[in-house]
């Protein structure tokens, strides 16, 4: 297969499955690509938490740094917000997230609203929306979760800046991590913190995500160029 592509193209870029997604270590593909002259690079630096062995709410909170842990406990004590999950992606929440992304990062969502709704239908049970709302039904925070074999992955995270000082996003992450541990996942992924194919580290985003504990990994990419 690779011989066919080597002859057909002048450049080939392959993104492989990160090792923590597999049930056993599997670097065979990387081994053969390196033997064929591919160069190993990256697409992003991603934040992940190893959550095996976390059983209680306090176990999860101990992963957070001191500031996030204290703020989350205040949110729990205040009982201003409620957490829920759904297969429905609320259009007004998606629209708000698009506005926030454009305003804060000058970027767009990977999917349009129509595309993400179609994707949810194509893989039933594998993509789930999660919300934190006020007790009277006002939007507070949102996440979209992808469920893989070992990984509970959040691709989209958003918060209603009207409630910045009340920290609904902290309650959201706490409940999502609890869900992930209850469902037997090994890792909780907060996704990438880099831009431009890993060249630029978004330090504010990285520091926010690392505050929930855990570590980070490189998402691998292999590149081959034909000799001129």
C-alpha positions as MATLAB code, in Angstrom:
seq = 'XXXXXXXXXXXXXXXXXXXXXXXXXXXXXXXXXXXXXXXXXXXXXXXXXXXXXXXXXXXXXXXXXXXXXXXXXXXXXXXXXXXXXXXXXXXXXXXXXXXXXXXXXXXXXXXXXXXXXXXXXXXXXXXXXXXXXXXXXXXXXXXXXXXXXXXXXXXXXXXXXXXXXXXXXXXXXXXXXXXXXXXXXXXXXXXXXXXXXXXXXXXXXXXXXXXXXXXXXXXXXXXXXXXX';
ca = [
       0.000    0.000    0.000;
       2.737    2.449    0.955;
       4.688    1.666   -2.211;
       1.638    2.674   -4.229;
       1.344    6.016   -2.447;
       5.095    6.635   -2.578;
       4.931    6.439   -6.373;
       1.747    8.514   -6.692;
       2.532   11.481   -4.410;
       5.444   13.804   -3.700;
       4.429   14.287   -0.061;
       2.439   12.120    2.357;
       1.214   13.168    5.816;
      -0.262   10.511    8.126;
      -1.839   11.053   11.525;
      -1.807    7.923   13.657;
      -3.854    6.961   16.694;
      -2.260    8.255   19.931;
      -1.000    5.298   22.007;
      -3.270    5.992   24.991;
      -6.330    5.274   22.824;
      -5.379    1.595   22.466;
      -5.876   -1.179   25.003;
      -2.274   -2.336   24.511;
       0.816   -0.403   23.346;
       0.912   -0.516   19.542;
       3.764    1.251   17.761;
       4.102   -1.208   14.893;
       2.790    1.293   12.347;
       5.210    3.958   13.563;
       8.060    1.487   13.388;
       7.438    0.631    9.743;
       6.838    4.274    8.779;
      10.170    5.307   10.314;
      11.858    2.442    8.462;
      10.403    3.811    5.219;
      11.929    7.224    5.813;
       8.985    9.051    7.384;
       9.763   11.822    9.863;
       7.940   11.828   13.189;
       6.273   15.110   14.111;
       3.133   16.261   15.864;
      -0.225   17.889   15.293;
      -0.824   19.085   18.860;
       0.131   18.928   22.516;
      -2.935   17.518   24.289;
      -3.924   17.473   27.975;
      -5.102   14.174   29.478;
      -5.846   12.775   32.950;
      -5.244    9.175   33.990;
      -8.453    8.536   35.938;
      -8.273    4.820   36.740;
      -8.707    4.390   40.476;
     -10.743    7.545   41.041;
     -13.933    6.465   42.784;
     -15.372    9.397   44.700;
     -16.062   13.075   44.149;
     -13.188   13.915   46.471;
     -10.849   11.611   44.502;
     -11.584   13.682   41.408;
     -11.221   16.995   43.244;
      -7.789   15.951   44.479;
      -6.624   15.984   40.846;
      -7.445   19.704   40.583;
      -4.963   22.351   41.652;
      -5.708   24.170   44.906;
      -7.482   27.163   43.355;
      -9.755   25.077   41.123;
     -10.512   22.661   43.942;
     -11.596   25.459   46.295;
     -13.639   27.199   43.601;
     -15.377   23.949   42.667;
     -16.309   23.270   46.281;
     -17.852   26.747   46.472;
     -19.921   25.968   43.361;
     -21.108   22.711   44.920;
     -21.994   24.465   48.152;
     -23.876   27.258   46.382;
     -26.222   24.850   44.553;
     -26.808   27.437   41.822;
     -26.234   25.018   38.938;
     -27.397   21.592   37.802;
     -25.574   19.171   35.489;
     -27.222   17.027   32.827;
     -26.328   15.102   29.673;
     -28.268   14.713   26.444;
     -28.029   13.385   22.900;
     -29.386   16.764   21.756;
     -27.032   19.623   20.942;
     -28.974   22.778   21.681;
     -28.682   25.177   18.711;
     -28.601   28.311   20.856;
     -25.699   26.895   22.899;
     -23.759   25.972   19.767;
     -24.331   29.474   18.370;
     -23.101   31.020   21.621;
     -19.980   28.841   21.546;
     -19.244   29.955   17.971;
     -19.480   33.594   19.066;
     -17.181   32.986   22.045;
     -14.588   31.196   19.904;
     -14.548   34.005   17.387;
     -14.349   36.716   20.053;
     -11.716   35.086   22.276;
      -9.554   33.108   19.819;
     -10.622   34.429   16.400;
     -11.325   30.827   15.386;
     -14.199   28.629   14.256;
     -15.636   25.301   15.363;
     -14.300   22.308   13.442;
     -17.878   21.301   12.570;
     -20.894   23.339   11.593;
     -24.026   22.765   13.650;
     -25.552   20.668   10.846;
     -22.382   18.574   10.518;
     -22.089   17.815   14.236;
     -25.776   16.845   14.499;
     -25.308   14.507   11.535;
     -22.216   12.977   13.146;
     -24.091   12.336   16.400;
     -26.725   10.413   14.449;
     -24.104    8.357   12.595;
     -22.425    7.054   15.767;
     -25.263    6.547   18.270;
     -24.150    6.449   21.883;
     -20.595    7.600   21.099;
     -21.088   11.383   21.235;
     -22.851   13.084   24.114;
     -23.642   16.681   24.986;
     -23.238   17.835   28.586;
     -24.670   20.990   30.110;
     -24.509   22.949   33.325;
     -27.516   25.242   33.679;
     -28.744   27.448   36.477;
     -31.573   26.015   38.565;
     -33.982   28.241   36.623;
     -32.775   26.931   33.268;
     -30.213   29.516   32.081;
     -27.211   28.224   30.142;
     -23.979   28.073   32.142;
     -21.468   25.727   30.467;
     -21.277   23.113   27.715;
     -19.101   20.215   26.561;
     -19.297   17.696   23.758;
     -17.906   14.294   24.707;
     -16.547   11.604   22.374;
     -16.406    8.115   23.873;
     -13.582    5.873   22.676;
     -12.423    2.510   24.087;
     -10.155    3.942   26.767;
     -10.697    7.664   26.389;
     -13.470   10.022   27.433;
     -12.613   12.976   25.205;
     -13.957   16.532   25.281;
     -13.681   18.246   21.909;
     -15.746   21.355   22.576;
     -15.857   23.263   25.850;
     -17.721   26.504   26.376;
     -18.958   28.700   29.203;
     -21.441   31.525   29.485;
     -19.259   34.502   30.413;
     -22.225   36.020   32.241;
     -21.470   33.484   34.993;
     -17.657   33.688   34.931;
     -17.445   34.440   38.650;
     -19.710   31.489   39.522;
     -17.543   28.900   37.685;
     -20.123   26.614   36.028;
     -17.280   25.229   33.873;
     -15.606   23.765   36.973;
     -18.752   21.880   37.934;
     -18.985   20.671   34.332;
     -15.483   19.144   34.341;
     -15.999   17.607   37.792;
     -19.205   15.852   36.740;
     -17.738   14.739   33.421;
     -14.729   13.196   35.145;
     -17.059   11.447   37.586;
     -19.088   10.080   34.661;
     -15.927    8.884   32.951;
     -14.722    7.023   36.033;
     -18.135    5.429   36.613;
     -18.218    4.193   33.024;
     -14.771    2.620   33.366;
     -12.646    4.880   31.165;
      -8.899    4.976   31.714;
      -8.239    8.503   30.469;
     -10.078   11.805   30.468;
      -8.973   14.018   27.589;
      -9.261   17.794   27.489;
      -7.839   17.982   23.969;
      -5.109   20.068   22.431;
      -3.636   23.313   23.771;
      -1.641   24.215   20.681;
      -2.261   25.956   17.376;
      -0.765   25.832   13.879;
      -0.046   22.101   13.979;
       1.577   22.250   17.409;
       3.941   25.120   16.589;
       2.239   27.620   18.890;
       1.433   26.842   22.531;
      -1.684   28.633   23.751;
      -0.309   29.158   27.240;
      -3.548   30.464   28.734;
      -5.487   27.444   27.474;
      -2.721   25.051   28.534;
      -2.573   26.468   32.064;
      -6.364   26.286   32.346;
      -6.435   22.612   31.352;
      -3.413   21.536   33.405;
      -5.201   22.984   36.431;
      -7.454   19.923   36.374;
      -4.434   17.689   36.978;
      -3.041   14.965   34.765;
      -0.395   15.423   32.118;
      -0.038   15.870   28.388;
       0.976   13.984   25.275;
       1.945   14.743   21.703;
      -0.542   13.754   19.003;
       1.719   12.073   16.413;
       2.078   12.829   12.733;
       4.374   11.181   10.170;
       5.570   12.989    7.047;
       7.324   11.667    3.935;
       8.686   13.681    1.014;
       9.969   12.282   -2.252;
      13.626   13.042   -2.919;
      13.959   15.501   -5.794;
];
